[in-house]
Coordinates of N, CA and C in Angstrom, one line a residue:
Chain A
X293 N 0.8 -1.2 0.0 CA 0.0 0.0 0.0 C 0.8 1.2 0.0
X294 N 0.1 2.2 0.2 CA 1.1 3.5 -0.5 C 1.8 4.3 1.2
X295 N 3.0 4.4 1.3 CA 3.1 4.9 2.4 C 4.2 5.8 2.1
X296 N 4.6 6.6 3.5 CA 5.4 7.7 3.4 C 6.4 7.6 4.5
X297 N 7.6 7.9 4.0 CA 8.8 7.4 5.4 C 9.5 9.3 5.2
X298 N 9.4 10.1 6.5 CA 10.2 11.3 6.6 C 11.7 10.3 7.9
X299 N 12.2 11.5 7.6 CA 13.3 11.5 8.7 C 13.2 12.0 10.0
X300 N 13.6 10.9 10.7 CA 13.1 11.2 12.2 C 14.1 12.6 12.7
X301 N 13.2 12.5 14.0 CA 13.4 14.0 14.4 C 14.3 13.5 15.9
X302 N 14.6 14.1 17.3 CA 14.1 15.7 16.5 C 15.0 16.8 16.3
X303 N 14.7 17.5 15.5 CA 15.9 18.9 14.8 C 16.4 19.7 15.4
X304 N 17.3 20.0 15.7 CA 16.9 21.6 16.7 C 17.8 21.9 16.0
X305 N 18.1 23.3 16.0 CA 18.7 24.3 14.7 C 18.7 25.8 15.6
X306 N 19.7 26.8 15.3 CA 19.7 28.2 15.3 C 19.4 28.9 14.5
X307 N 18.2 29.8 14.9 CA 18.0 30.7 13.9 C 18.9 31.1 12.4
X308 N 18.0 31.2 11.4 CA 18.5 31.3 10.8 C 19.3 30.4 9.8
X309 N 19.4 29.4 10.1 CA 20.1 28.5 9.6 C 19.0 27.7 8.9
X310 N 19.7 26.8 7.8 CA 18.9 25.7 6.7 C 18.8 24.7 7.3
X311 N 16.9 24.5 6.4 CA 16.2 23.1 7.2 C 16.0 22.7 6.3
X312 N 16.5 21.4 6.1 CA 16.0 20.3 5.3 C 15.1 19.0 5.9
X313 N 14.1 18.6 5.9 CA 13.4 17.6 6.2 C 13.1 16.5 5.1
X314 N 13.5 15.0 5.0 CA 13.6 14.2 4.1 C 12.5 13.4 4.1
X315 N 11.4 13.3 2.8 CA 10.9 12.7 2.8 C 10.6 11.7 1.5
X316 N 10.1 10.0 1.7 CA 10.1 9.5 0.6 C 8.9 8.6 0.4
X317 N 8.4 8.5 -0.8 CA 7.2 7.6 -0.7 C 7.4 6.2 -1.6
X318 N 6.4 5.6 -1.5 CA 6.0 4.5 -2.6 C 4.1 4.9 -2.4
X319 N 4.6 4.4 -3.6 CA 2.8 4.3 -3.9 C 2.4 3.8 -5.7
X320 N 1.2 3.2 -6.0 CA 1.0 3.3 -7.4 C 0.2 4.3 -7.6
X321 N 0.6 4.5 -9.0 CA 0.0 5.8 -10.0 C 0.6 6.7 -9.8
X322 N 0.0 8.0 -9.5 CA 0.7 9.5 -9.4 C 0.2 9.6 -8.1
X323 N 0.6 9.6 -7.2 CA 0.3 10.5 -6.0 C 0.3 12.0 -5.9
X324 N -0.9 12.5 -5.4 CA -0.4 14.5 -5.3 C 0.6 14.0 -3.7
X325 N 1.2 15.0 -3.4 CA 2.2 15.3 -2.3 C 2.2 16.7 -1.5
X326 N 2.1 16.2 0.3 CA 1.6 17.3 0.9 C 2.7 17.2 2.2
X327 N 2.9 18.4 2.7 CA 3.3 19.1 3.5 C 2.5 19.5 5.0
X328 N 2.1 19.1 6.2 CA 1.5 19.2 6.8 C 2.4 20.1 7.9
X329 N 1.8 21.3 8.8 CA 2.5 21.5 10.0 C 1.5 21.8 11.5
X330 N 2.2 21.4 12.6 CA 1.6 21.2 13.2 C 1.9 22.2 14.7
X331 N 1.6 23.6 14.6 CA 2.4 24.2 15.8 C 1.7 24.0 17.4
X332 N 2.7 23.9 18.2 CA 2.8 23.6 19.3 C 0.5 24.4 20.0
X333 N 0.2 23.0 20.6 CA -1.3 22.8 20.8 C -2.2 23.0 19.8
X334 N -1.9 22.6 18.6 CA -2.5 23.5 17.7 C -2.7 21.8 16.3
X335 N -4.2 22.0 15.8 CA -4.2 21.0 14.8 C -3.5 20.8 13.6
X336 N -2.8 19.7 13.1 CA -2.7 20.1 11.6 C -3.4 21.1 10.7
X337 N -1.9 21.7 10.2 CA -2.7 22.5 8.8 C -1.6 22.4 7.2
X338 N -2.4 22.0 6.5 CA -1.8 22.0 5.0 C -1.0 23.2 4.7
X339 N 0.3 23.0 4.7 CA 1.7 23.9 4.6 C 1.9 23.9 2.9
X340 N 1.9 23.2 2.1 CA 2.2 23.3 0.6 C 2.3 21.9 0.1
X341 N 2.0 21.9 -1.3 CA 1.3 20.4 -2.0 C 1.7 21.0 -3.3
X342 N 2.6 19.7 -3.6 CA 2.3 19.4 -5.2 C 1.6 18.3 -6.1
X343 N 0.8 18.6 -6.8 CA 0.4 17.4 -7.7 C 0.7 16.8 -8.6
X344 N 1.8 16.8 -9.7 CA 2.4 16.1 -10.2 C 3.8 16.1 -10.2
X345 N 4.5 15.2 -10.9 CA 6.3 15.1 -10.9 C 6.7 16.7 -11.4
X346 N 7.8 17.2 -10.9 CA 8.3 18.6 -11.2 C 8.0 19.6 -10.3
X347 N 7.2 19.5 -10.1 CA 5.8 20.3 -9.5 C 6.8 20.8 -7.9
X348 N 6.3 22.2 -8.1 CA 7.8 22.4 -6.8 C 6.2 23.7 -5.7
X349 N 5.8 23.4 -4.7 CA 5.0 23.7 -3.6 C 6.0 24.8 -3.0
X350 N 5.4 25.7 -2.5 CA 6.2 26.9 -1.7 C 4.9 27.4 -0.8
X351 N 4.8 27.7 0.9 CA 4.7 28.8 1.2 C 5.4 29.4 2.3
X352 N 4.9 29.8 2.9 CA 5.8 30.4 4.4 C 7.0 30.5 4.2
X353 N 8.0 30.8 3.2 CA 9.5 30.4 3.0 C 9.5 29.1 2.6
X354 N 9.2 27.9 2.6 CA 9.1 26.2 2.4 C 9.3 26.4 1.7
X355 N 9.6 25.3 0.4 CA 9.2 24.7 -0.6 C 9.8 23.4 -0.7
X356 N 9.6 22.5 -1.8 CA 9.1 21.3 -1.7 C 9.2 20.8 -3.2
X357 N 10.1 20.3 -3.9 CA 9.6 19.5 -5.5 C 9.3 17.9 -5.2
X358 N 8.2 17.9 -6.4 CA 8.2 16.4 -6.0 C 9.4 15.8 -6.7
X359 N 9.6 14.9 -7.0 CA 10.8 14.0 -7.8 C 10.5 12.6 -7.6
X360 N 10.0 12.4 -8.9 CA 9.5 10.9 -9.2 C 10.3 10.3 -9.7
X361 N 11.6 10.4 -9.8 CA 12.8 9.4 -10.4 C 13.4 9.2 -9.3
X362 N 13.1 10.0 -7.7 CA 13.5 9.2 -6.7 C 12.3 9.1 -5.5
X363 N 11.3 9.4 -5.9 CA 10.1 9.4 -5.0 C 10.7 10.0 -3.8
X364 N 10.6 11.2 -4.2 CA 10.9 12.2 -2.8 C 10.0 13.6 -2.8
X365 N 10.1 14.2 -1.6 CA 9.6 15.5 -1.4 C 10.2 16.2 -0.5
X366 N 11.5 16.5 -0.7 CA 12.0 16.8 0.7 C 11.6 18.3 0.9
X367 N 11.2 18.9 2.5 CA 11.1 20.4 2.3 C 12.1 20.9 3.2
X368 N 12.3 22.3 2.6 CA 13.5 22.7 2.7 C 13.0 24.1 3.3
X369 N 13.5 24.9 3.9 CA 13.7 26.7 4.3 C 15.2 27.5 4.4
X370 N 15.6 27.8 3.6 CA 16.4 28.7 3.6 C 16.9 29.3 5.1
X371 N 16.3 29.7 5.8 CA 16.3 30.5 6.9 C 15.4 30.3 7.5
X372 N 15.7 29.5 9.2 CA 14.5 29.2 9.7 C 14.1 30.3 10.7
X373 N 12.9 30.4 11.6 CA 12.9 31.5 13.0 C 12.5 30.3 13.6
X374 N 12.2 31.1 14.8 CA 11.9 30.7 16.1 C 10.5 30.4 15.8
X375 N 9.8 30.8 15.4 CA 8.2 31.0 14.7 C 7.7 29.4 13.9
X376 N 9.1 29.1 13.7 CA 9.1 27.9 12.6 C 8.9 26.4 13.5
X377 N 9.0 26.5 14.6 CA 9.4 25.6 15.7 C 8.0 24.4 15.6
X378 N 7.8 23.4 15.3 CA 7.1 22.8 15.2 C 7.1 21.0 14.9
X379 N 5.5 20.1 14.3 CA 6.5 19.1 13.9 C 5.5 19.1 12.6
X380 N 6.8 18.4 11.7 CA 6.1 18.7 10.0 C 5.7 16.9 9.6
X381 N 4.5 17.1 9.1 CA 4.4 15.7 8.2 C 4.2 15.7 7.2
X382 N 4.9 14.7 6.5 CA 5.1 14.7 5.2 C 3.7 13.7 4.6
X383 N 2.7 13.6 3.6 CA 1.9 13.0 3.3 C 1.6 12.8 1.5
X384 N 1.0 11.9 1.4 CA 0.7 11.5 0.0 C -0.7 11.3 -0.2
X385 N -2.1 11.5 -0.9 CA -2.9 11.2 -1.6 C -2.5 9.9 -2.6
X386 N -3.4 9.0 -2.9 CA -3.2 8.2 -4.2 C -4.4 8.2 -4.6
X387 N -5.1 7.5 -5.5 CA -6.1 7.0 -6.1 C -7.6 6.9 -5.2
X388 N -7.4 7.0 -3.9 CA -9.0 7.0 -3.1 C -9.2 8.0 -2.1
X389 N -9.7 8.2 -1.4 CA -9.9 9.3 -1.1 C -9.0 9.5 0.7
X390 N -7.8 8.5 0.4 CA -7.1 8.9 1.9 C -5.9 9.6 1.5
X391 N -5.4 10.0 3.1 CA -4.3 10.8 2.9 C -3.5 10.0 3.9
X392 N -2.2 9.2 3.6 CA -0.9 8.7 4.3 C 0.2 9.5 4.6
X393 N 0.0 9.4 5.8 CA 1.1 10.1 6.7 C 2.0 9.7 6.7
X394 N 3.8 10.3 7.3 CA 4.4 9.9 7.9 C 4.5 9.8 9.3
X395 N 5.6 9.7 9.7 CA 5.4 9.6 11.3 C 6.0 11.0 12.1
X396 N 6.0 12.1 11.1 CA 6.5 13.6 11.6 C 7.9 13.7 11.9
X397 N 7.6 15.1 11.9 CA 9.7 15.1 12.7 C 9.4 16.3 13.4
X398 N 9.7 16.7 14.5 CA 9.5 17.9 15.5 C 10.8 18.4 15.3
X399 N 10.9 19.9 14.6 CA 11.6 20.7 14.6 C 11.5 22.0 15.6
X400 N 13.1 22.4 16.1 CA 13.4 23.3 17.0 C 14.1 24.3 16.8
X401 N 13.7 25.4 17.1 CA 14.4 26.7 16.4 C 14.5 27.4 17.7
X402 N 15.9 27.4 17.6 CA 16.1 28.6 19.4 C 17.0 29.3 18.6
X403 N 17.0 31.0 19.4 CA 17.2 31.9 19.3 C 18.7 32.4 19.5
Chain B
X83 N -18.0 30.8 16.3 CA -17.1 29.0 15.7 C -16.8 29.0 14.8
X84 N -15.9 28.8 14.5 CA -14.6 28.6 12.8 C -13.9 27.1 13.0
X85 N -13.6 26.7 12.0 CA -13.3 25.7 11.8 C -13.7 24.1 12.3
X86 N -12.9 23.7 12.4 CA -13.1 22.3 13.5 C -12.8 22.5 14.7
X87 N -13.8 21.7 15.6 CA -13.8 22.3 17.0 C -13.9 20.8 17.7
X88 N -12.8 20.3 18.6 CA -13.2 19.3 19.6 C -12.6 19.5 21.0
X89 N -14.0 18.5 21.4 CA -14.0 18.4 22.9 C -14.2 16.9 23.2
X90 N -13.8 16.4 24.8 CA -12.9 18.0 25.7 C -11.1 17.5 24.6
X91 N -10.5 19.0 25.3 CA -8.7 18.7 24.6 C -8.2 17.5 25.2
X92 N -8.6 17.4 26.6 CA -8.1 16.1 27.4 C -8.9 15.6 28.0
X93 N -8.7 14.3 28.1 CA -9.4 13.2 28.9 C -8.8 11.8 29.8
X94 N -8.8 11.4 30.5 CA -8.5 10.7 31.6 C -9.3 9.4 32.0
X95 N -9.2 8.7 31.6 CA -10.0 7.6 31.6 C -9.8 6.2 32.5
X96 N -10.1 5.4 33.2 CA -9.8 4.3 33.8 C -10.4 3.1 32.4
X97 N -9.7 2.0 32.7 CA -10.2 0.9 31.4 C -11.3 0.7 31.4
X98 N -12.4 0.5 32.2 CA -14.1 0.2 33.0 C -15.0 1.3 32.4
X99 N -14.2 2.2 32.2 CA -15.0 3.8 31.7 C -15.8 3.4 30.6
X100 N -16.5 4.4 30.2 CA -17.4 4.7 28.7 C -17.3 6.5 28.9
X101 N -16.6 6.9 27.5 CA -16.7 8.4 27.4 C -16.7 8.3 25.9
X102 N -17.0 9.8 25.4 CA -17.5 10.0 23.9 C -16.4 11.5 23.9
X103 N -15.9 11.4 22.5 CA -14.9 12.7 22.1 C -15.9 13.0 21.2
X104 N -15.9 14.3 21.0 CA -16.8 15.0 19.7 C -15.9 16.0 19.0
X105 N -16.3 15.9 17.9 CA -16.1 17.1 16.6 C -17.3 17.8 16.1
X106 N -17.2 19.2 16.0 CA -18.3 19.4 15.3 C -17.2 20.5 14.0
X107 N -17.8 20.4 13.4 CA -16.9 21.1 11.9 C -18.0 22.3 11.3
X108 N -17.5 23.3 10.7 CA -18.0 25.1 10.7 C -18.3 25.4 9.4
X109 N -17.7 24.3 8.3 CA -16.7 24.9 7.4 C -18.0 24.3 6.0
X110 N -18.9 23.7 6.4 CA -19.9 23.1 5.4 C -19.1 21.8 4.6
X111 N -18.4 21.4 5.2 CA -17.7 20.1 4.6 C -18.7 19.0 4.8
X112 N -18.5 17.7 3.9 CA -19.5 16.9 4.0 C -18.9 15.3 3.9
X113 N -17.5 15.3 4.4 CA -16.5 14.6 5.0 C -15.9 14.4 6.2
X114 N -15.5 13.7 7.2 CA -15.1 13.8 8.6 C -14.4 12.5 8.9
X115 N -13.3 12.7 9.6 CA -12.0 11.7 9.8 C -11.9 11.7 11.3
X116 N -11.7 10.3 11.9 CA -11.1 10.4 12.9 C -9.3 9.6 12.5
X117 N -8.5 10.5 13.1 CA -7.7 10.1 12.8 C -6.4 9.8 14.4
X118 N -5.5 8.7 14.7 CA -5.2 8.7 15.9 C -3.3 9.3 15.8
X119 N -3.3 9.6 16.7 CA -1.4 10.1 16.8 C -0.8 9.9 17.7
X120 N 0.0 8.7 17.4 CA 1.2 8.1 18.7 C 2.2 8.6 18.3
X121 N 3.0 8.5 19.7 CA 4.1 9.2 19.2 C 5.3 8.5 18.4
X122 N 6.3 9.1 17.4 CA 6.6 8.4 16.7 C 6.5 7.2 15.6
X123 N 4.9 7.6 15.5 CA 4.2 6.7 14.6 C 3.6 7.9 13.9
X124 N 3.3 7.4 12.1 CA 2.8 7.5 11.3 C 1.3 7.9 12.0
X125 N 0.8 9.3 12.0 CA -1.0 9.1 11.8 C -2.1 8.1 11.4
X126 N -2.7 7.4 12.1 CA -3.5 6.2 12.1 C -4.8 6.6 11.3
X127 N -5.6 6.5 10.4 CA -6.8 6.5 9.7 C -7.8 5.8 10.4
X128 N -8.7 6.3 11.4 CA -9.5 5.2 12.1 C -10.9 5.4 11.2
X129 N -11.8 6.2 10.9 CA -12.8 6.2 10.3 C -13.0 7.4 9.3
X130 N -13.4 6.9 8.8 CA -14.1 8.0 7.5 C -15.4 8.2 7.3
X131 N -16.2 9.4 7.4 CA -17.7 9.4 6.8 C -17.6 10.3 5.8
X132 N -18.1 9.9 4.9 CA -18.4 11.1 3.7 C -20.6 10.9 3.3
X133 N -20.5 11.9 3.5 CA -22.0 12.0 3.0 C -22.8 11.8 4.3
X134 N -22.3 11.4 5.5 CA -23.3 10.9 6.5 C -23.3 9.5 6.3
X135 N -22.4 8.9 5.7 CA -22.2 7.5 5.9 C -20.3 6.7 5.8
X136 N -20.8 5.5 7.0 CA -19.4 5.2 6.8 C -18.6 5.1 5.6
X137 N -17.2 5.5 5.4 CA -16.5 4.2 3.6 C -15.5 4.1 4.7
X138 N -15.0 3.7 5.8 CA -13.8 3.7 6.2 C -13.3 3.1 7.4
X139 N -13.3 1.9 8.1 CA -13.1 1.4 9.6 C -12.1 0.6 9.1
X140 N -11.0 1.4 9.4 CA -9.8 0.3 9.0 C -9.4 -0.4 10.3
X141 N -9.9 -1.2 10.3 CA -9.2 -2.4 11.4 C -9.1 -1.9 12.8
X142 N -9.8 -1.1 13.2 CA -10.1 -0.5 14.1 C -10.8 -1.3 15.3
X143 N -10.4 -1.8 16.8 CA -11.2 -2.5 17.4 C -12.5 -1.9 17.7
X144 N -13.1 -3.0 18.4 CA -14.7 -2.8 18.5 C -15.0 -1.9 19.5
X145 N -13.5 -1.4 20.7 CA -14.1 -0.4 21.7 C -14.0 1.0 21.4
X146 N -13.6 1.3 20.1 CA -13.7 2.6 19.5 C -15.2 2.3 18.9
X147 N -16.3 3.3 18.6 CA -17.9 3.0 18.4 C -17.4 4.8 17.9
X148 N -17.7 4.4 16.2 CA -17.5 6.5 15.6 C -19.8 6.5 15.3
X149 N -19.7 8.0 15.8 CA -21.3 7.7 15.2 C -20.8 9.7 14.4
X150 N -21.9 9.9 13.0 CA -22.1 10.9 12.4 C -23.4 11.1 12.5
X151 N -24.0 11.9 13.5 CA -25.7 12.2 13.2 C -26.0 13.2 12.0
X152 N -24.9 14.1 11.7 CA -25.1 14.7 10.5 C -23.4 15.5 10.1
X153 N -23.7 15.7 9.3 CA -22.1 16.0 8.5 C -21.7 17.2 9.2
X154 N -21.8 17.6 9.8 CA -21.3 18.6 10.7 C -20.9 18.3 12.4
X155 N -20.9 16.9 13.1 CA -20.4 16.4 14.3 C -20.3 14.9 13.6
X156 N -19.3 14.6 14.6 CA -18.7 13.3 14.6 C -18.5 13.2 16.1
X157 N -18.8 11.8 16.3 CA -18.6 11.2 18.0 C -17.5 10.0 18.0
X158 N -16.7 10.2 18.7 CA -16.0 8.5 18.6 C -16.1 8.3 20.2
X159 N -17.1 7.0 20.6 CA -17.5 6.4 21.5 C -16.2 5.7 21.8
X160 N -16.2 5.5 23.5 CA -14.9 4.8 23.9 C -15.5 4.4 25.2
X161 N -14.7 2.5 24.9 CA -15.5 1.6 25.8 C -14.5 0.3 26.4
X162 N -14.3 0.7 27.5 CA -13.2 -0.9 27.6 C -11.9 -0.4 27.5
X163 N -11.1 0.7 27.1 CA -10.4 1.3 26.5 C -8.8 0.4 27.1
X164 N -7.6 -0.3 26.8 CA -6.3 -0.5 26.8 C -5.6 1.2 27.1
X165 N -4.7 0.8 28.1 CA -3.5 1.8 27.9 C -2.8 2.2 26.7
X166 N -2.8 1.3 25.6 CA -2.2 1.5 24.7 C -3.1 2.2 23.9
X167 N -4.0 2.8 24.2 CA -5.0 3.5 23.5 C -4.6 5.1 23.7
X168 N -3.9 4.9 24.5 CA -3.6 6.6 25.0 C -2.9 7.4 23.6
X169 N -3.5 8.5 23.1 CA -3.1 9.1 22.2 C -3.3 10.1 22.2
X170 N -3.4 11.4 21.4 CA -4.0 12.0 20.6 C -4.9 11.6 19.5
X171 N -6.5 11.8 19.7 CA -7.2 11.6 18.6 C -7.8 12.7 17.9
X172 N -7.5 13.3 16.4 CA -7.5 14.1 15.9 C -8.9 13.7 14.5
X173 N -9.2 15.1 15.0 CA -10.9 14.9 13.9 C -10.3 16.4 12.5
X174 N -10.4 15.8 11.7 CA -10.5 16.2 10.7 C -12.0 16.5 9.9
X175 N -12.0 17.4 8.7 CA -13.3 17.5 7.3 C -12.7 18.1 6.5
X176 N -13.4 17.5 5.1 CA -13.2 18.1 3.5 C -14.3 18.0 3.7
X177 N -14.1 18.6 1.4 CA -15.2 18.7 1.2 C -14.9 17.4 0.3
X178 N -15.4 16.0 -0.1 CA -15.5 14.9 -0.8 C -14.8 15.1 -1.7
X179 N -15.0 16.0 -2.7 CA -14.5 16.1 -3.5 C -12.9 16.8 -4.1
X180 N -12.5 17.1 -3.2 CA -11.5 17.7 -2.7 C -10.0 17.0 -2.2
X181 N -10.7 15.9 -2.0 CA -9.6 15.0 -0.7 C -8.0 14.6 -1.3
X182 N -8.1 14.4 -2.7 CA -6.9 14.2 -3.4 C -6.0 16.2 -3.4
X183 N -6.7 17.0 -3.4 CA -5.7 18.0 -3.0 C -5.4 18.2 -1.9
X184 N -5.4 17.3 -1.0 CA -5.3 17.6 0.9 C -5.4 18.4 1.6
X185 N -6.7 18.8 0.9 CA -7.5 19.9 2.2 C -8.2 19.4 3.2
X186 N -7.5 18.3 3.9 CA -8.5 18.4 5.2 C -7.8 19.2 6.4
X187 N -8.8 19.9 7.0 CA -9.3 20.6 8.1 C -9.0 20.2 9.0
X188 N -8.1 20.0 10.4 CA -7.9 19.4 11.1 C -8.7 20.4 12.7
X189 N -8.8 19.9 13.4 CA -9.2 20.2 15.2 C -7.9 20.3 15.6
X190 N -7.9 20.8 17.2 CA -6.6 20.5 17.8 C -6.6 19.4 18.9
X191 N -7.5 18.7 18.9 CA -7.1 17.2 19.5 C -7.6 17.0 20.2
X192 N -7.8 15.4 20.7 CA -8.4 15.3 22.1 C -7.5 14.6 23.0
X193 N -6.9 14.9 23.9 CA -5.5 14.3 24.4 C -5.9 13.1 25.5
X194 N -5.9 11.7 25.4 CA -6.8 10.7 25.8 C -5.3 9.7 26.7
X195 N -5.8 10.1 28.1 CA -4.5 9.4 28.4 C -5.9 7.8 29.5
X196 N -5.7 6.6 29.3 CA -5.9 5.5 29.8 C -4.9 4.9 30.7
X197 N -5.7 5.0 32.1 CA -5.0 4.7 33.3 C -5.4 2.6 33.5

């Protein structure tokens, strides 16, 4: 079945500095690809998605290509804040109407 | 009220107990998820309603009991409950048609600890 493996956490980082989070899937067909974040007491919310191979998702500073010659999505920030501090899940759609998680990674941004 | 809303955030339970978590959703969606979160684990898919009817009890035991009286609340009944049940259980909604762009709507949880 279709699943999603990110890299375990957890991150801690100094402001400012580059965040890479790895994530990879399997699945049949095309999966769209999603970015979930989850800040501290707070429910998931849909951070940026792409739907086909090439397809590169950006918000908040993020972004995200998919790459279907290695089935990845890794997301990335340039420059993280303190603001960014959270844990991210990487997720896939396929063909019915669920969405497959990973198992998150809790990122830490101190000052 | 905006968005998805559940109660209570926390709950405390002995194994002998019967308690009910609720979602009620704002947003006119006509989709609803219970979904579970252990730590270090992948997000669990426990039920799906779309339309006011089940498509979705994946393998889920019998002392989770989900009821939808209408597409705007979801209940997930808890009965007998294991310690290993202790989680966060997270209620999500789309709208049906939607669900392959991953717009679901998430709550901020029901934090369920089994003594």
């Amino acid at each position: 079945g279709d699943s999603v493996t990110q890299m375990e956490g957890p991150v801690t980082l100094s402001e400012e500095a580059f965040l890479t989070i790895n994530c990879t899937y399997t699945a049949t067909g095309y999966p769209s690809l999603f970015w979930y974040v989850q800040y501290p007491g707070e429910g998931l919310q849909l951070l940026l998605k792409a739907t086909k191979a090439d397809d590169k998702g950006s918000n908040k500073g993020f972004e995200a290509t998919y790459r279907k010659e290695t089935t990845s999505f890794h997301l990335e920030k340039g420059s993280v804040q303190v603001s960014d501090s959270a844990v991210y899940f990487c997720a896939l759609s396929g063909n019915d109407y669920k969405l497959s998680f990973g198992a998150g990674t809790t990122v830490t941004v101190r000052a | 009220e905006t968005g998805v809303t559940q109660t209570p955030r926390h709950l405390v339970m002995g194994m002998t107990n019967k308690k009910s978590l609720k979602c009620e959703q704002h947003l006119g969606h006509n989709a609803m998820y219970w979904y579970k979160q252990s730590a270090k684990k992948p997000l669990e898919l426990m039920f799906v309603y779309s339309l006011e009817e089940r498509v979705e009890n994946n393998s889920v035991p019998s002392r989770f009991s989900p009821e939808c009286p209408n597409s705007s609340h979801l209940f997930l009944h808890l009965h007998t409950l294991q310690p290993e049940d202790s989680a966060l259980y997270l209620c999500a909604s789309s709208q049906v048609a939607e669900v392959n762009t991953g717009e679901l709507f998430f709550g901020e949880g029901s934090r369920l600890t089994v003594l």
